Short mmCIF file of C-alpha atoms in Angstrom, two decimals:
data_model
loop_
_atom_site.label_atom_id
_atom_site.label_comp_id
_atom_site.label_asym_id
_atom_site.label_seq_id
_atom_site.Cartn_x
_atom_site.Cartn_y
_atom_site.Cartn_z
CA UNK H 1 128.36 92.75 20.69
CA UNK H 2 130.15 95.36 18.64
CA UNK H 3 128.63 97.23 15.71
CA UNK H 4 129.69 95.20 12.71
CA UNK H 5 130.70 91.71 13.74
CA UNK H 6 131.74 89.21 11.11
CA UNK H 7 131.10 85.54 11.28
CA UNK H 8 133.00 83.26 11.05
CA UNK H 9 136.27 84.66 12.37
CA UNK H 10 138.19 82.35 10.08
CA UNK H 11 137.22 80.28 7.07
CA UNK H 12 139.22 77.79 5.02
CA UNK H 13 137.77 76.40 1.80
CA UNK H 14 139.01 74.65 -1.30
CA UNK H 15 139.71 76.67 -4.40
CA UNK H 16 136.63 76.78 -6.60
CA UNK H 17 134.17 76.59 -3.72
CA UNK H 18 131.97 79.45 -2.65
CA UNK H 19 132.78 81.44 0.48
CA UNK H 20 130.11 83.07 2.59
CA UNK H 21 130.81 85.58 5.32
CA UNK H 22 128.24 87.21 7.53
CA UNK H 23 128.07 90.50 9.33
CA UNK H 24 125.73 91.65 12.06
CA UNK H 25 125.31 95.13 13.39
CA UNK H 26 123.34 96.88 16.11
CA UNK H 27 122.20 100.34 15.11
CA UNK H 28 120.35 101.59 12.04
CA UNK H 29 122.62 102.38 9.14
CA UNK H 30 122.86 104.44 5.99
CA UNK H 31 124.87 101.84 4.17
CA UNK H 32 127.13 98.87 4.68
CA UNK H 33 130.41 98.26 2.96
CA UNK H 34 132.71 95.32 2.55
CA UNK H 35 136.48 95.70 2.39
CA UNK H 36 139.30 93.29 1.71
CA UNK H 37 142.71 93.51 3.28
CA UNK H 38 145.68 91.39 2.36
CA UNK H 39 148.04 90.75 5.24
CA UNK H 40 149.61 93.98 6.40
CA UNK H 41 148.33 95.92 3.43
CA UNK H 42 145.71 98.61 2.76
CA UNK H 43 141.95 98.39 2.61
CA UNK H 44 140.41 97.61 -0.73
CA UNK H 45 136.80 98.67 -1.10
CA UNK H 46 134.73 95.84 -2.55
CA UNK H 47 131.12 96.89 -2.54
CA UNK H 48 128.67 99.27 -0.89
CA UNK H 49 125.04 98.41 -0.31
CA UNK H 50 122.60 101.08 0.70
CA UNK H 51 120.00 100.67 3.38
CA UNK H 52 117.20 100.60 0.81
CA UNK H 53 118.86 97.85 -1.22
CA UNK H 54 118.54 94.14 -0.53
CA UNK H 55 121.08 92.59 -2.86
CA UNK H 56 123.97 93.74 -4.96
CA UNK H 57 126.38 92.01 -7.33
CA UNK H 58 129.85 92.87 -8.49
CA UNK H 59 131.67 90.24 -10.52
CA UNK H 60 132.03 87.15 -8.31
CA UNK H 61 130.75 89.05 -5.28
CA UNK H 62 127.19 89.01 -4.05
CA UNK H 63 126.14 91.04 -1.04
CA UNK H 64 122.80 90.88 0.71
CA UNK H 65 121.42 93.19 3.34
CA UNK H 66 118.58 92.47 5.71
CA UNK H 67 117.87 95.61 7.70
CA UNK H 68 115.14 93.91 9.73
CA UNK H 69 117.70 91.42 11.03
CA UNK H 70 120.54 93.95 10.95
CA UNK H 71 122.70 91.57 9.01
CA UNK H 72 124.57 91.29 5.74
CA UNK H 73 126.33 88.51 3.91
CA UNK H 74 129.16 88.50 1.40
CA UNK H 75 129.34 85.60 -1.02
CA UNK H 76 132.41 85.03 -3.12
CA UNK H 77 131.72 82.49 -5.85
CA UNK H 78 134.28 80.22 -7.47
CA UNK H 79 136.99 81.20 -5.02
CA UNK H 80 140.59 81.64 -6.12
CA UNK H 81 143.88 81.57 -4.25
CA UNK H 82 144.08 85.35 -4.69
CA UNK H 83 140.92 85.72 -2.61
CA UNK H 84 142.90 84.75 0.48
CA UNK H 85 142.64 87.83 2.70
CA UNK H 86 140.74 89.33 5.61
CA UNK H 87 137.29 90.65 4.85
CA UNK H 88 135.68 93.40 6.89
CA UNK H 89 132.21 94.79 6.95
CA UNK H 90 131.92 98.46 7.81
CA UNK H 91 128.72 100.22 8.72
CA UNK H 92 127.84 103.83 8.18
CA UNK H 93 125.44 104.51 11.03
CA UNK H 94 122.70 107.07 10.87
CA UNK H 95 123.65 110.46 12.28
CA UNK H 96 127.28 109.42 12.46
CA UNK H 97 130.02 110.46 10.15
CA UNK H 98 132.51 107.75 10.89
CA UNK H 99 132.27 104.19 9.66
CA UNK H 100 132.66 101.33 12.05
CA UNK H 101 134.58 98.22 11.14
CA UNK H 102 134.08 94.71 12.40
CA UNK H 103 136.93 92.42 13.41
CA UNK H 104 136.92 90.68 10.08
CA UNK H 105 136.83 87.18 8.67
CA UNK H 106 140.15 85.64 7.70
CA UNK H 107 139.54 83.71 4.50
CA UNK H 108 142.05 81.12 3.38
CA UNK H 109 141.66 79.45 -0.01
CA UNK H 110 143.30 76.05 -0.14
CA UNK H 111 144.84 74.95 -3.46
CA UNK N 1 140.56 107.00 -11.27
CA UNK N 2 141.17 109.47 -8.43
CA UNK N 3 142.57 107.98 -5.24
CA UNK N 4 143.66 108.92 -1.76
CA UNK N 5 147.42 108.90 -1.35
CA UNK N 6 149.49 108.71 1.83
CA UNK N 7 153.12 109.33 2.63
CA UNK N 8 155.31 107.83 3.82
CA UNK N 9 154.33 104.21 3.39
CA UNK N 10 156.41 103.26 6.40
CA UNK N 11 157.67 105.49 9.21
CA UNK N 12 160.01 104.34 11.93
CA UNK N 13 160.53 106.62 14.90
CA UNK N 14 161.88 106.62 18.42
CA UNK N 15 159.52 106.80 21.37
CA UNK N 16 158.91 110.41 22.36
CA UNK N 17 159.50 111.79 18.89
CA UNK N 18 156.97 113.73 16.88
CA UNK N 19 155.66 112.29 13.64
CA UNK N 20 153.54 113.76 10.90
CA UNK N 21 151.62 111.47 8.61
CA UNK N 22 150.52 112.98 5.34
CA UNK N 23 147.52 112.36 3.17
CA UNK N 24 146.24 113.81 -0.06
CA UNK N 25 142.49 113.21 -0.24
CA UNK N 26 140.56 113.05 -3.48
CA UNK N 27 140.41 116.60 -4.79
CA UNK N 28 136.69 117.40 -4.68
CA UNK N 29 136.04 115.62 -1.38
CA UNK N 30 134.90 117.60 1.62
CA UNK N 31 135.13 115.18 4.54
CA UNK N 32 138.37 113.74 5.80
CA UNK N 33 139.18 111.00 8.29
CA UNK N 34 141.95 109.17 10.05
CA UNK N 35 141.67 105.59 11.20
CA UNK N 36 144.23 103.26 12.66
CA UNK N 37 144.71 99.52 12.82
CA UNK N 38 146.96 97.93 15.38
CA UNK N 39 148.47 94.72 14.00
CA UNK N 40 145.95 91.91 14.09
CA UNK N 41 143.12 94.09 15.29
CA UNK N 42 140.23 95.88 13.68
CA UNK N 43 140.29 99.28 12.06
CA UNK N 44 139.41 102.03 14.57
CA UNK N 45 138.13 105.51 13.93
CA UNK N 46 140.31 108.35 15.16
CA UNK N 47 138.94 111.62 13.87
CA UNK N 48 136.77 113.25 11.23
CA UNK N 49 137.35 116.69 9.78
CA UNK N 50 135.05 118.98 7.84
CA UNK N 51 135.03 122.65 7.01
CA UNK N 52 138.45 123.11 8.60
CA UNK N 53 137.54 121.75 11.96
CA UNK N 54 137.24 118.47 13.79
CA UNK N 55 133.68 117.18 13.61
CA UNK N 56 134.16 114.07 15.71
CA UNK N 57 136.97 112.32 17.53
CA UNK N 58 137.33 109.06 19.38
CA UNK N 59 138.74 108.40 22.84
CA UNK N 60 141.99 107.36 21.20
CA UNK N 61 142.44 110.85 19.77
CA UNK N 62 143.84 112.53 22.88
CA UNK N 63 145.93 115.68 23.28
CA UNK N 64 148.92 113.99 21.68
CA UNK N 65 147.11 113.90 18.36
CA UNK N 66 146.23 116.76 16.06
CA UNK N 67 145.05 117.13 12.50
CA UNK N 68 145.50 119.90 10.04
CA UNK N 69 144.64 120.80 6.50
CA UNK N 70 147.47 123.23 5.86
CA UNK N 71 146.58 123.89 2.25
CA UNK N 72 143.96 122.91 -0.28
CA UNK N 73 145.30 119.43 -0.83
CA UNK N 74 147.05 117.93 2.19
CA UNK N 75 145.54 116.51 5.35
CA UNK N 76 147.96 115.65 8.13
CA UNK N 77 147.92 113.71 11.36
CA UNK N 78 150.50 114.71 13.94
CA UNK N 79 151.47 112.68 16.97
CA UNK N 80 153.42 114.95 19.30
CA UNK N 81 155.23 112.45 21.49
CA UNK N 82 154.94 108.93 20.18
CA UNK N 83 154.45 105.94 22.45
CA UNK N 84 155.14 102.30 21.75
CA UNK N 85 151.39 101.67 21.59
CA UNK N 86 151.05 104.14 18.72
CA UNK N 87 152.63 101.56 16.46
CA UNK N 88 149.92 100.77 13.94
CA UNK N 89 148.80 101.22 10.35
CA UNK N 90 147.21 104.63 9.91
CA UNK N 91 144.65 105.09 7.17
CA UNK N 92 143.40 108.34 5.77
CA UNK N 93 140.00 108.47 4.09
CA UNK N 94 137.90 111.05 2.33
CA UNK N 95 134.26 111.38 1.39
CA UNK N 96 132.74 113.52 -1.30
CA UNK N 97 129.75 115.03 0.40
CA UNK N 98 127.16 114.62 3.09
CA UNK N 99 126.26 111.15 4.17
CA UNK N 100 124.40 108.93 3.45
CA UNK N 101 124.88 106.82 0.38
CA UNK N 102 128.43 107.72 -0.44
CA UNK N 103 131.41 105.76 0.61
CA UNK N 104 134.66 106.77 2.20
CA UNK N 105 137.69 106.16 0.03
CA UNK N 106 140.75 104.91 1.88
CA UNK N 107 144.39 105.50 1.22
CA UNK N 108 146.94 102.67 1.25
CA UNK N 109 148.03 103.45 4.79
CA UNK N 110 151.19 104.47 6.60
CA UNK N 111 152.76 101.84 8.82
CA UNK N 112 154.12 103.58 11.91
CA UNK N 113 156.66 101.72 14.00
CA UNK N 114 157.64 103.26 17.32
CA UNK N 115 160.84 101.87 18.85
#
């Protein structure tokens, strides 16, 4: 599998529900980031979690990182229509300068 | 809040033409990057640039591509002879200092359409 793979590929939930997206990666990392992208638009940085952190919050976002399992999750609570977008995890591997994106989860919030 | 800017937002060109995509990274950042995203696909790394030279490049970044920091503020990506498959969104990013623990900040992207 690729470095940084999101799961599921697509997710549809009702407005107000919580949305959980997962990311798995292969190599050791310095940090892991989550980005949002509305269709055809730019990348919006949501949150960065460092390799020595286990959980981080930002507003309605909660990110966890389990370096032993090489996985991360992004939880969006009380989803809104405006949360409809693609969400990407991006890893910052050790000894590498580039960041590596996954294929993303397409989140669709149903009214 | 400082941000990475890119111009133009959309560039349309004919196959075989040269294009230059421009980026203004955040002013005190030292590391610069180009990524691209073909429609419907994931974001792919192209090249990183530090201390006025390329530090890493991907297989995509062949002889048709070049980068330059012509002055203290701009960072450009040049495609010498565009192909249809170069059509994509191109993102510039910058980072303040040495990894780890600091994120790359992305610009809004330039959508390149090659006809």
